[in-house]
Every structure is written in structure tokens, then in C-alpha cells.
XYZ file of C-alpha atoms in Angstrom:
686
model
C -11.081 -59.238 1.195
C -12.083 -56.273 3.382
C -9.387 -54.404 5.272
C -9.863 -53.725 8.965
C -10.535 -50.091 8.062
C -13.234 -51.015 5.535
C -14.909 -53.230 8.109
C -15.603 -50.273 10.375
C -18.118 -48.769 7.933
C -21.220 -50.115 6.227
C -21.093 -47.560 3.393
C -18.686 -45.280 1.600
C -20.693 -42.310 2.876
C -19.968 -43.318 6.465
C -16.266 -43.495 5.738
C -16.320 -40.068 4.054
C -18.173 -38.549 6.996
C -15.762 -40.117 9.470
C -12.826 -38.583 7.583
C -14.561 -35.197 7.666
C -15.124 -35.518 11.400
C -11.448 -36.298 11.977
C -10.380 -33.305 9.873
C -12.751 -30.865 11.568
C -10.942 -28.340 13.788
C -11.947 -25.287 15.784
C -15.404 -23.683 15.953
C -15.669 -24.369 19.679
C -17.917 -21.387 20.434
C -20.328 -22.179 17.600
C -20.572 -25.836 18.623
C -21.136 -24.918 22.277
C -24.011 -22.630 21.317
C -25.568 -25.295 19.089
C -25.225 -28.033 21.736
C -26.801 -25.834 24.395
C -29.819 -25.305 22.172
C -30.089 -29.011 21.382
C -30.148 -29.612 25.121
C -33.490 -27.825 25.445
C -31.936 -24.433 26.189
C -34.672 -22.940 24.013
C -33.134 -19.455 24.048
C -33.566 -19.071 20.292
C -35.074 -20.870 17.348
C -33.054 -19.621 14.348
C -29.268 -19.521 14.025
C -27.970 -17.463 11.065
C -24.346 -18.223 10.107
C -22.693 -16.013 7.487
C -19.212 -15.582 6.048
C -17.269 -15.523 2.774
C -16.975 -18.536 0.523
C -14.620 -21.236 1.753
C -14.697 -20.055 5.363
C -16.159 -23.363 6.547
C -19.936 -22.861 6.667
C -20.751 -26.177 4.986
C -18.295 -28.075 7.193
C -19.879 -26.516 10.272
C -23.379 -27.477 9.127
C -22.252 -31.064 8.546
C -20.888 -31.110 12.087
C -24.174 -29.634 13.357
C -25.986 -32.510 11.609
C -23.758 -35.079 13.340
C -24.324 -33.433 16.719
C -28.096 -33.250 16.172
C -28.392 -36.916 15.195
C -26.289 -37.914 18.191
C -28.765 -36.003 20.358
C -31.655 -37.962 18.861
C -32.892 -35.183 16.617
C -34.330 -35.612 13.144
C -32.222 -33.622 10.624
C -33.547 -32.067 7.398
C -31.148 -30.390 4.954
C -31.714 -27.908 2.130
C -28.885 -26.873 -0.207
C -29.157 -23.682 -2.255
C -27.185 -25.380 -5.021
C -29.967 -27.897 -5.661
C -33.242 -26.355 -4.518
C -35.311 -24.310 -6.938
C -35.469 -20.769 -5.462
C -39.246 -20.694 -5.119
C -41.420 -20.907 -1.976
C -43.080 -24.116 -3.168
C -39.816 -25.934 -3.919
C -38.187 -24.778 -0.694
C -41.147 -25.875 1.422
C -41.274 -29.217 -0.368
C -37.720 -29.960 0.833
C -37.905 -28.285 4.239
C -41.533 -28.856 5.153
C -40.815 -31.651 7.645
C -39.579 -29.034 10.125
C -43.136 -27.672 10.265
C -44.542 -30.953 11.601
C -42.138 -32.001 14.343
C -40.963 -30.234 17.497
C -37.507 -31.813 17.601
C -36.566 -31.440 13.936
C -33.376 -29.569 13.006
C -33.450 -27.812 9.614
C -30.050 -26.955 8.100
C -30.119 -24.570 5.100
C -26.762 -24.256 3.310
C -25.628 -21.873 0.544
C -28.598 -19.600 1.180
C -27.091 -16.840 -0.983
C -28.248 -18.819 -4.039
C -31.862 -18.414 -2.974
C -31.499 -15.048 -1.242
C -34.659 -13.821 -2.918
C -36.605 -16.062 -0.535
C -35.351 -14.166 2.538
C -38.500 -12.089 2.950
C -40.804 -15.090 2.482
C -38.673 -17.164 4.859
C -38.828 -14.482 7.534
C -42.500 -13.543 7.185
C -44.202 -16.737 5.962
C -42.202 -19.894 6.570
C -40.252 -19.579 9.819
C -43.140 -18.254 11.947
C -44.860 -21.624 11.347
C -41.949 -23.651 12.792
C -42.956 -25.346 16.088
C -41.295 -24.295 19.336
C -38.535 -26.790 20.079
C -37.458 -27.146 16.466
C -34.209 -25.487 15.400
C -33.368 -23.829 12.073
C -29.827 -22.998 10.951
C -29.376 -20.800 7.863
C -25.877 -20.449 6.379
C -24.899 -18.120 3.540
C -22.369 -15.587 2.390
C -24.511 -12.558 3.194
C -25.588 -11.457 6.686
C -29.317 -11.085 7.374
C -30.589 -7.659 6.386
C -31.646 -5.086 8.944
C -35.287 -6.129 8.798
C -34.361 -9.288 10.686
C -32.387 -7.472 13.343
C -34.587 -4.387 13.720
C -37.732 -6.422 14.426
C -38.068 -6.825 18.237
C -39.825 -10.142 17.718
C -36.963 -11.649 15.759
C -34.430 -10.136 18.170
C -35.554 -12.675 20.799
C -35.377 -15.814 18.674
C -32.568 -15.066 16.170
C -28.829 -15.464 16.762
C -26.413 -14.220 14.108
C -22.900 -15.701 13.904
C -20.288 -14.186 11.566
C -17.921 -17.078 10.840
C -14.291 -15.975 11.145
C -11.026 -17.542 9.964
C -9.510 -20.237 12.141
C -7.186 -19.200 14.945
C -3.471 -19.801 14.194
C -3.264 -22.886 16.405
C -6.420 -24.336 14.792
C -5.072 -23.660 11.309
C -1.792 -25.340 12.211
C -3.703 -28.365 13.507
C -5.536 -28.605 10.178
C -2.408 -28.544 7.996
C -0.541 -30.866 10.378
C -3.267 -33.443 9.787
C -2.791 -33.087 6.009
C 0.818 -34.257 6.047
C 2.445 -30.952 5.099
C 6.229 -30.892 5.581
C 7.268 -28.980 8.683
C 9.280 -26.378 6.757
C 6.226 -25.507 4.625
C 3.732 -25.097 7.444
C 4.588 -21.544 8.459
C 4.701 -20.216 4.850
C 1.385 -21.917 4.086
C -0.173 -20.518 7.239
C 1.101 -17.038 6.346
C -0.491 -17.349 2.902
C -3.873 -18.745 3.956
C -4.352 -16.680 7.093
C -6.689 -19.182 8.759
C -8.990 -19.544 5.746
C -10.061 -23.224 5.714
C -10.491 -23.673 1.961
C -7.162 -21.992 1.202
C -5.484 -24.091 3.882
C -6.901 -27.315 2.468
C -6.036 -26.503 -1.146
C -2.560 -25.320 -0.204
C -1.981 -28.364 1.978
C -3.006 -30.671 -0.864
C -0.468 -29.013 -3.180
C 2.315 -28.862 -0.589
C 1.850 -32.458 0.547
C 2.252 -33.776 -3.008
C 4.804 -31.349 -4.464
C 8.270 -32.436 -3.386
C 9.746 -29.436 -5.191
C 7.713 -26.909 -3.203
C 9.923 -24.217 -1.750
C 9.672 -22.621 1.643
C 8.472 -19.453 -0.103
C 4.849 -20.293 -0.690
C 3.453 -19.187 -4.049
C -0.091 -19.413 -5.285
C -0.340 -21.701 -8.320
C -2.745 -20.587 -11.025
C -4.915 -23.697 -10.721
C -5.269 -23.120 -6.979
C -6.013 -19.439 -7.614
C -8.765 -20.349 -10.075
C -10.343 -22.822 -7.664
C -10.253 -20.279 -4.863
C -11.846 -17.609 -7.043
C -14.560 -19.983 -8.213
C -15.409 -20.859 -4.618
C -14.808 -17.537 -2.886
C -15.982 -15.059 -5.513
C -18.046 -17.016 -8.011
C -19.628 -15.314 -11.015
C -19.526 -11.517 -11.219
C -22.140 -9.434 -13.065
C -19.864 -7.917 -15.725
C -16.246 -7.296 -16.778
C -16.452 -3.894 -15.060
C -17.317 -5.598 -11.782
C -14.373 -7.948 -12.268
C -12.029 -4.988 -12.809
C -13.388 -3.296 -9.687
C -12.560 -6.445 -7.716
C -9.044 -6.469 -9.167
C -8.514 -2.830 -8.190
C -9.713 -3.638 -4.679
C -7.253 -6.540 -4.531
C -4.271 -4.501 -5.735
C -4.749 -1.403 -3.582
C -4.348 -1.454 0.181
C -7.802 0.077 0.565
C -10.267 1.197 -2.091
C -12.392 4.333 -2.094
C -14.886 5.508 -4.666
C -12.345 8.182 -5.634
C -9.721 5.527 -6.393
C -12.189 3.474 -8.422
C -13.065 6.593 -10.415
C -9.389 7.169 -11.223
C -9.034 3.652 -12.653
C -12.588 2.974 -13.888
C -14.186 6.347 -14.696
C -17.502 4.790 -15.692
C -19.956 3.784 -12.946
C -17.503 4.128 -10.042
C -20.339 4.836 -7.605
C -22.437 1.734 -8.351
C -19.312 -0.442 -8.492
C -18.208 0.796 -5.075
C -21.635 0.074 -3.602
C -21.506 -3.428 -5.110
C -18.069 -4.058 -3.623
C -19.059 -3.034 -0.113
C -21.915 -5.560 -0.081
C -19.698 -8.555 -0.893
C -19.220 -10.986 2.014
C -15.436 -11.152 1.640
C -15.021 -7.358 1.573
C -14.392 -5.504 4.818
C -13.943 -1.813 5.569
C -11.992 0.518 7.813
C -11.577 4.278 8.048
C -9.477 4.297 4.858
C -11.848 2.335 2.579
C -12.694 -1.201 1.468
C -10.364 -4.200 1.423
C -10.811 -7.921 0.634
C -9.955 -10.947 2.737
C -6.262 -11.644 2.164
C -6.900 -15.001 0.492
C -9.262 -13.357 -2.007
C -6.725 -10.585 -2.551
C -3.917 -13.031 -3.296
C -6.062 -15.150 -5.607
C -7.293 -12.153 -7.631
C -3.756 -10.766 -7.936
C -2.271 -14.097 -9.031
C -5.043 -14.726 -11.539
C -4.828 -11.299 -13.202
C -1.019 -11.347 -13.461
C -1.162 -14.729 -15.181
C -4.265 -14.086 -17.297
C -3.639 -10.501 -18.451
C -0.140 -9.146 -17.680
C -0.710 -6.022 -19.786
C -4.010 -5.333 -18.045
C -2.301 -5.818 -14.688
C 0.413 -3.310 -15.636
C -2.140 -0.746 -16.834
C -4.158 -1.075 -13.635
C -1.008 -0.737 -11.532
C 0.095 2.424 -13.364
C -3.267 4.100 -12.877
C -3.527 3.214 -9.194
C 0.083 4.248 -8.642
C -0.427 7.600 -10.384
C -3.541 8.327 -8.326
C -1.931 7.425 -5.004
C 1.281 9.292 -5.855
C -0.752 12.420 -6.570
C -2.501 12.021 -3.214
C 0.839 11.835 -1.408
C 1.999 15.079 -3.053
C -1.038 17.029 -1.776
C -1.616 15.234 1.549
C -1.658 17.231 4.759
C 0.670 16.501 7.671
C -1.717 14.106 9.403
C -2.676 12.192 6.243
C 0.795 11.888 4.692
C 1.985 8.650 6.388
C -1.176 6.709 5.526
C -1.055 7.995 1.934
C 2.582 6.920 1.632
C 1.832 3.531 3.186
C -0.870 2.945 0.575
C 1.590 3.795 -2.193
C 4.267 1.454 -0.813
C 1.655 -1.306 -0.488
C 1.489 -1.571 -4.286
C 5.080 -2.871 -4.100
C 4.558 -5.541 -1.449
C 5.540 -8.238 -3.951
C 8.870 -6.824 -5.126
C 10.883 -9.156 -2.903
C 12.395 -6.290 -0.882
C 9.767 -3.892 0.436
C 7.640 -6.483 2.242
C 10.661 -7.555 4.308
C 10.864 -4.087 5.847
C 7.246 -2.985 5.849
C 4.370 -4.968 7.325
C 1.301 -2.735 6.975
C 0.002 -4.522 10.080
C 0.198 -1.743 12.651
C -2.894 0.277 11.778
C -4.289 0.893 15.241
C -1.567 -0.975 17.148
C 0.547 2.171 17.299
C -0.286 5.702 16.257
C 1.599 8.894 15.504
C 0.869 12.248 17.097
C 2.683 15.620 17.073
C 5.190 16.135 19.864
C 4.029 18.381 22.709
C 6.348 20.088 25.200
C 4.598 18.298 28.058
C 5.626 14.961 26.429
C 9.322 15.779 26.730
C 10.239 14.178 30.053
C 8.346 10.950 29.320
C 9.729 10.661 25.791
C 13.328 11.307 26.833
C 13.062 8.583 29.483
C 11.899 6.203 26.768
C 14.851 7.151 24.533
C 17.372 6.740 27.365
C 16.009 3.309 28.277
C 15.829 2.189 24.639
C 19.061 3.530 23.138
C 21.177 4.911 25.986
C 22.096 8.315 27.442
C 24.058 9.558 24.418
C 21.096 9.105 22.079
C 18.873 10.661 24.731
C 21.175 13.705 24.744
C 20.693 14.067 20.966
C 16.926 13.870 21.373
C 16.991 16.319 24.297
C 18.941 18.876 22.258
C 16.616 18.795 19.264
C 13.321 18.608 21.193
C 14.271 21.794 23.030
C 15.507 23.514 19.878
C 12.992 22.234 17.271
C 9.928 20.820 19.097
C 7.733 21.418 16.040
C 9.878 18.954 14.034
C 8.960 15.885 16.125
C 6.321 13.154 16.156
C 5.703 10.676 18.965
C 4.632 7.074 18.339
C 2.445 5.621 21.078
C 1.152 2.162 21.858
C -2.589 2.551 21.367
C -3.511 0.150 24.150
C -1.272 1.592 26.866
C -0.647 5.131 25.642
C 3.072 4.675 26.342
C 5.592 6.166 23.887
C 7.377 3.522 21.811
C 9.061 5.780 19.274
C 10.170 9.349 18.594
C 10.901 10.782 15.152
C 12.477 14.065 14.067
C 12.282 15.637 10.617
C 14.806 18.461 10.898
C 14.764 21.040 8.095
C 18.051 22.958 7.885
C 19.462 25.618 5.587
C 22.826 26.003 7.322
C 23.485 24.330 10.679
C 24.987 26.400 13.442
C 28.216 25.484 15.209
C 26.150 24.569 18.261
C 24.013 22.160 16.206
C 27.055 20.558 14.585
C 28.643 20.066 17.996
C 25.473 18.674 19.591
C 24.606 16.021 16.963
C 27.478 13.859 15.737
C 25.425 12.688 12.717
C 25.002 16.222 11.384
C 28.709 16.853 10.721
C 29.202 13.945 8.278
C 26.011 14.936 6.464
C 27.243 18.489 5.959
C 30.694 17.362 4.911
C 29.096 15.171 2.246
C 27.024 18.079 0.943
C 30.035 20.380 0.666
C 32.149 17.705 -1.007
C 29.590 16.649 -3.617
C 26.780 19.102 -4.405
C 26.493 22.200 -2.191
C 23.212 23.915 -1.554
C 22.104 26.671 -3.887
C 20.198 29.777 -2.760
C 16.724 28.889 -1.492
C 17.459 25.170 -1.039
C 17.439 23.247 2.227
C 18.370 19.891 3.754
C 16.327 17.473 5.878
C 17.713 15.099 8.489
C 15.509 12.230 9.706
C 16.224 10.705 13.105
C 14.237 8.089 15.003
C 14.561 6.675 18.509
C 12.613 3.445 19.033
C 12.078 0.930 21.858
C 13.803 -2.451 21.296
C 10.595 -4.309 20.412
C 10.116 -2.024 17.385
C 13.729 -1.407 16.321
C 13.619 -3.735 13.325
C 10.840 -3.808 10.734
C 7.754 -2.948 12.783
C 4.629 -0.770 12.825
C 6.693 2.077 14.307
C 9.345 1.854 11.593
C 6.585 1.699 8.980
C 5.331 5.063 10.237
C 8.856 6.499 10.334
C 9.505 5.498 6.715
C 6.138 6.688 5.480
C 6.514 10.033 7.232
C 10.078 10.561 5.966
C 9.466 9.701 2.308
C 6.142 11.537 2.355
C 7.922 14.663 3.602
C 10.465 14.354 0.781
C 7.802 14.031 -1.898
C 5.797 16.987 -0.563
C 8.751 19.313 0.062
C 9.491 22.493 -1.856
C 13.153 23.143 -2.747
C 14.466 20.181 -0.776
C 18.013 19.402 -1.939
C 19.323 16.633 0.306
C 17.508 14.226 2.613
C 19.475 12.180 5.155
C 18.263 9.267 7.279
C 20.078 8.131 10.407
C 19.543 4.383 10.842
C 20.360 2.157 13.791
C 21.933 -1.162 12.656
C 22.579 0.309 9.197
C 23.924 -2.838 7.561
C 20.582 -4.606 7.961
C 18.796 -1.722 6.183
C 21.329 -1.069 3.408
C 19.822 -3.193 0.619
C 16.293 -2.021 1.302
C 17.192 1.674 1.380
C 19.311 1.319 -1.776
C 16.285 -0.259 -3.456
C 14.465 3.015 -2.800
C 17.436 5.169 -3.854
C 18.800 6.162 -0.443
C 22.542 5.634 -0.596
C 24.796 4.420 2.187
C 27.471 7.073 2.870
C 29.600 4.478 4.716
C 29.406 6.546 7.898
C 29.355 4.395 11.044
C 29.200 6.062 14.454
C 28.790 4.517 17.888
C 26.351 6.030 20.368
C 26.541 4.002 23.549
C 26.022 0.347 22.661
C 24.462 1.045 19.257
C 25.917 1.658 15.783
C 24.295 4.210 13.499
C 24.714 4.862 9.789
C 23.867 7.690 7.421
C 21.901 7.322 4.174
C 21.275 10.099 1.657
C 19.333 11.099 -1.437
C 19.846 14.227 -3.546
C 16.353 15.237 -4.668
C 17.803 17.549 -7.322
C 19.484 14.622 -9.064
C 16.508 12.263 -8.879
C 13.484 14.491 -8.410
C 10.260 13.494 -6.702
C 8.653 13.042 -10.118
C 11.474 10.818 -11.381
C 11.540 8.831 -8.117
C 7.808 8.158 -8.316
C 8.019 7.206 -11.991
C 10.840 4.761 -11.264
C 8.912 3.310 -8.327
C 5.818 2.867 -10.493
C 7.693 0.980 -13.203
C 9.044 -1.481 -10.660
C 5.614 -2.750 -9.662
C 3.739 -2.983 -12.921
C 4.668 -6.585 -13.712
C 3.887 -8.059 -10.320
C 6.187 -9.731 -7.792
C 9.909 -9.933 -8.436
C 9.522 -7.695 -11.494
C 12.728 -6.383 -12.984
C 12.528 -2.668 -13.525
C 13.380 -1.244 -16.946
C 16.746 0.499 -17.213
C 16.714 3.601 -15.075
C 17.659 6.997 -16.489
C 20.954 8.476 -15.402
C 20.793 11.028 -12.598
C 20.433 14.770 -13.065
C 23.269 17.246 -12.634
C 23.264 19.826 -9.878
C 25.063 22.948 -11.147
C 26.324 25.821 -9.040
C 25.187 29.276 -10.117
C 28.457 30.110 -11.938
C 28.358 26.717 -13.719
C 24.732 27.297 -14.662
C 25.377 30.792 -16.073
C 28.343 29.502 -18.073
C 26.197 26.699 -19.521
C 23.509 29.237 -20.527
C 26.064 31.373 -22.383
C 27.463 28.286 -24.124
C 23.960 27.138 -25.096
C 23.022 30.527 -26.524
C 26.144 30.486 -28.704
C 25.124 27.001 -29.940
C 21.522 27.803 -30.901
C 22.365 27.933 -34.605
C 24.016 24.487 -34.369
C 21.357 22.061 -33.022
C 23.777 19.179 -32.545
C 25.966 21.246 -30.255
C 23.227 21.464 -27.608
C 23.257 17.707 -26.996
C 26.303 17.821 -24.738
C 25.405 20.996 -22.880
C 25.298 20.481 -19.067
C 21.835 22.043 -18.955
C 20.349 19.026 -20.759
C 20.823 16.991 -17.556
C 19.320 19.509 -15.157
C 15.973 19.484 -13.411
C 14.975 22.392 -15.664
C 15.151 20.304 -18.843
C 13.961 17.060 -17.218
C 10.671 18.761 -16.346
C 10.024 19.873 -19.942
C 7.422 17.878 -21.918
C 9.715 17.325 -24.915
C 11.363 13.866 -24.858
C 14.433 15.297 -26.652
C 16.665 17.121 -24.117
C 18.350 19.241 -26.805
C 15.004 20.334 -28.254
C 13.680 21.011 -24.752
C 16.703 23.206 -23.997
C 16.245 25.128 -27.259
C 12.591 25.824 -26.431
C 13.446 26.902 -22.886
C 16.129 29.307 -24.116
C 13.834 30.841 -26.735
C 11.055 31.176 -24.167
C 13.394 32.924 -21.719
C 14.569 35.338 -24.431
C 10.929 36.128 -25.240
C 10.216 36.814 -21.549
C 13.158 39.231 -21.403
C 11.659 41.057 -24.382
C 8.384 41.510 -22.498
C 10.166 43.706 -19.924
C 10.132 47.382 -21.074
C 13.349 47.973 -19.115
C 15.214 45.357 -21.144
C 14.378 46.341 -24.728
C 17.984 47.055 -25.733
C 19.255 43.911 -24.017
C 16.605 41.779 -25.726
C 17.486 43.243 -29.119
C 21.156 42.458 -28.569
C 20.466 38.819 -27.643
C 18.113 38.305 -30.611
C 20.506 39.935 -33.037
C 23.507 37.944 -31.784
C 21.978 34.489 -31.439
C 18.631 34.268 -33.226
C 19.235 36.260 -36.429
C 21.974 34.102 -37.926
C 24.464 36.961 -38.318
C 28.054 35.754 -38.685
C 29.737 37.956 -36.033
C 28.957 40.213 -33.100
C 30.278 43.140 -35.106
C 27.676 42.439 -37.794
C 24.968 42.196 -35.146
C 26.053 45.527 -33.630
C 26.065 47.140 -37.076
C 22.517 45.844 -37.724
C 21.348 47.583 -34.536
C 23.377 50.740 -35.264
C 25.374 50.411 -32.059
C 29.082 50.692 -31.282
C 30.534 47.263 -30.565
C 31.324 48.165 -26.933
C 27.733 49.294 -26.296
C 26.366 46.212 -28.071
C 28.487 43.885 -25.926
C 27.331 45.642 -22.744
C 23.674 45.157 -23.752
C 24.369 41.546 -24.812
C 25.975 40.691 -21.457
C 23.027 42.226 -19.623
C 20.574 40.301 -21.794
C 22.356 37.002 -21.166
C 22.273 37.696 -17.429
C 18.508 38.195 -17.596
C 18.038 34.987 -19.622
C 20.153 33.037 -17.133
C 18.299 34.562 -14.182
C 14.915 33.458 -15.519
C 16.137 29.939 -16.217
C 17.856 29.706 -12.811
C 14.626 30.663 -11.083
C 12.848 27.831 -12.879
C 15.645 25.376 -12.065
C 15.724 26.115 -8.350
C 12.308 27.396 -7.335
C 9.585 26.057 -9.599
C 8.019 22.632 -8.936
C 7.715 20.575 -12.151
C 4.265 19.331 -13.019
C 3.607 15.669 -12.313
C 3.188 13.513 -15.429
C -0.430 12.765 -16.376
C -2.000 9.491 -15.304
C -1.319 6.649 -17.706
């Protein structure tokens, strides 16, 4: 017995089409253009629709067919999946459009017969009668020969098909029976991409165990890749796609760092793909393609994923270290982007503000406008802090402006200090606790300095936001590029909400809480002598190499920061222990920046080599011949006592000890210079 629903249709095909019609959402502009042409508008004869796989081209063409039939038009369809890509085969299927004025020809999946584009343009379409309409849909846009020809310019309309608007996407997943708590996570994942929305909705509607944190299942990822990407020419092309998916943006330089062979041709291939877009920083894929490629590689080849991550991370870290002032925030943002899946970083960085706000150096003429913004946003006490520093250190400030309005929405200071004055300590209440912490824990050594980061932001951007992205990227970028930076401090409004995130990146809460007006501020710190820029970057890189939620390997213990007297004492102790290798293991120097930067993995062996090298350098100084001889005789010649060493050199013991003390001072001085002033070399790319 037929149900009432079955009785509405004479065939299964009709029922399928009716379901498709009910599920169709959006595309109002495209449908309006098509309907106007069906209504004898006659403004053009060929409509060329292009967009990445799964964006809804086939669904739109099916809707065009329904509209055309309803308008009394004869519809002819050609599908690139089934037609032989030859002129004869194509014309055999599409030839009816050449004989009737009111025929509508719909050509789908044209990328599979793209080689016919020239013949279609020059031979076939010019024969189509006026009044007929041809729609071509494919992944690739028409080449410039279509658009540069003034004849085709009059009769061709090109439509790039975009993702659905948020309200249209929500309408689609509502119709699929997705639970209300899963709709927003699914929408965030799919980003308006129809195929991803439909696949995700099918999974979410049936999986009662689905969590509100949407994750891309490997079967869904494979289906998306099959539909969106399809076959690629070679494994090298596949790896280039995976690099493009992992990095925020991809340049030919980045490809060369990861795939040294054929980076140029691979980059050119990437930029021609329909789901790849570009901006001033490089190429990037549609987010659905990015997520699918990432999920597939992590599941299919975890070791390959880790290797790729290490190489990209090493390249981007090196770029941060050499970036200029203007380029540093973007370079740091690209490095942080590799860690968007760690479960922490993406909650405090959005990478969505490129163009929405921008950073520019502070100018004296900005001062009145910026201080008004600070007073309105954070109160008069914070404005007084900003007023003091902008008058005293204007070169240390950056202004964040809303690109659309030009209005300031943020102000950031990066204050570099060697020893604050009494006036500075009195003017900024956050500076005193920072300096007290330095004195109580690890004071500055000669040539070292401290940096204090402060930011004043309008309420709309005071949490995670494009402005705070730029503040973070600027601050960490400054730390990684600095020379002889000891301590870095960050003053944070609402510190408790930032504590876990900053601890994740090794900025420690000093438990300082100060009120300025209605706001509470906290102080976070990092000693860059204990965990150097190189060690920080290495630790960061390890965290991301296994994909989202990866657990980092055990982290090495921090370095020691020795005062000059402590350092000299450790050098003397180490020299006395040179003949006993095991005794060097516990020497304080083995946990200094000096030894950590040595290529030897064994700290004791590294210290031995550094000491011997320093002694050799002392010997190269003609003014220190006697001192060098005393050091060598006492510690490198295996004599039992200093008296025996003095006798070997033919010196009175008092004279020998004077030369020995001078030699040890020179050895310590050379090692101290390396500890404090020299920048360790970055580790080679993996």
C-alpha cells in the first residue's frame, strides 16, 4: 500500500529531486541573475560558475534546471564525469543547444574536460543561437583569453561561487536534524562549505556520543579530500598541499625549506588550484581543505606529520629571529599558527584580524588622541601611566588602529630598561614589583637589560582579539630577537583569565595584583637567561609535532644565572677538576647558557672543551705568555702540586701563584664574555 508521501510522486527520481529542492538554501543572487536571463533579459548568453569542489556547483545547476523547466525551457545537461573529453563526444551530447533558441545547456564538472576550453570558446559556443543560454560550471575560472576578448566581455558572466552565509549554513544544518548544541561547533568547522556541512551534519545527527567540540573523523576527512582535492600528480604535490595546510600561509621560500626539490613548480601548481587563495603573505587553502588535509596526514603518517612540522617550525622560527620591526608580528603570528591545535593557544589567538586592525609606530601627534582612548577604555590612572611613558619613551610605542575608521583601539609599549630611575619607579606602579622580583631572584649582570610590556586596549578588544594577537606577537617577537635580554615582564589586565595560557608559553605569574581604577592588573615574567630563545623555540616546536592536544616530551630543567663572583668561583673549581672528569658533572657552569649553547650533548664534556679553548685563547695573547704557562702547568700537565708546577717552570712559588691567578682571571673573563654577550647559534633545521 502506498503512503501519502509516495503518492505525491510518480517516480523515485521525482522524490529525490523534491528532497533536493527542500534542502537547497542560499544562492539568491545567482538565482536572480539566472531568472532574469530566462525572462528574456538577453544581457548575456554564457554564465561561467567556478569554485572549489563541494562548494555547491552541481546543486546550483540542478536548481537552474528546475527553474528553466518551470519557465518552459528545454534543458540539456553534460557532465564532465561521463562525457568523453573530445569535441565530437561533447557535441553529440550538447548539440541540441545549437538547434533551438530557447534551449538551456548546463555543463557540470567542466574541469574534467578542461582541454576543450579553447574549442568551446572558439568553435562551439559561437554557433549557439541568440536566446539560448549556456551555463558552464567547474573548479577553475575561465582563463584570461575569455575575459580579455571584447566580444566575449559582452556575452559572458563569470560567477565565483562562495561559501554560504552563516545564516544560510545554519538553515542547512537545522534541516538535517543536528542537535542544537552541535550546530555552532559544526558551523565553526565547516565555515559555510556545503559539502562539509552536509557530511558533518550526517555524522552529528546519527552519533549520539558526539561532543560539543567538533572533530573531523578520518572517514569524513577522506571523503572531503576525494571530493575537494581529488587526485594529485605525485607524492611531491601531495606533500606541498600538506605544507600549505599546516602553515598559515605558504611562500616558495617556505616550500623550499621543507621540499628542496622543485619548490618553484610546486608553488606554481598550488596557486592554480581552485581551493587555494592568496594574500600579501602567501598562499592558503580553504579552511575545510586545510582541516581535512591536516586530519588525514596526522592519522595516515604521524611520523611524516612530525617531520613536516619540525621543518616548518624551524624555518619560521629562523624568520622571526631576523625579522625587522615591521615584519616581526606577522612572522610571530605565523609561528604561533602551527600550534592552533594544542588546546590552549587557539583560545587566546584568533588569527582573524589581518586587515581588521593594524599596527603602526607611535607618533607624537598621536598622543592626545591615544591618551583619550586610554582614559575612556581603562580610566584616568591607566591614562596617567601611558602619558608618562609616551612623553619619556615615545619610540617604544605602537598604536593599533581600526582599519575601517582609523580610530585607535589599542596602545602597546615595549620598554627596554637597564636600571629604572626613581622617577620611573614612582610613576608606574607595575615597575616596582618587577624590579623587586629581579633583585630577589636573579639580578642583572653587566650589559643585560629588562623589557616591560604594557598594553591599553578598548573594551571590545580587551579579551582574545585581533589587537591582543598583535600585542602578543610583538612582545614575544621582541624577546626572540633581543640581544642580552635578561627579564621580560608583561602587564596583563584581568590576569587570572590569562594565567594558564601564559604559563603554557613559559611566562610565570608573579602573583602581583594591583588595582588601577576599576581594573585589576597582574605581572607575568620570563627569565631569558634561564630558558633562552633557542630553548624556548625548541620546546615550542616539540609541542606541536604530534598534532592537536599533543603532550610535549619532558622539558629540560632551567638554566642557572650566576653572578660574576659565582661564575669566577665556578671557573676556578672547574679548572681544578679538569684531571677528574666526573667532578665536572656537578659544576654550576654545566647549567649555564654558555654550556647549553655548546654542540656537545654531554654538559661535562662541553665544559671541558670550553675551558681548554679559553686557555688556548689566553695563550694566543703575547701579553699573557707567563700566565698561560702557569695555567697549563697547574691544570693540564698532570703535576701533583702547585709547587711541582712552579719548579717545572723555574719560578718561585709566589711568582707562580701570581701568574696562575692572572691566568685564571683571563680564562674566566673570556668565558664570561661568551656567557653574557654572545648569541648562541640556532640549532640546524631537522
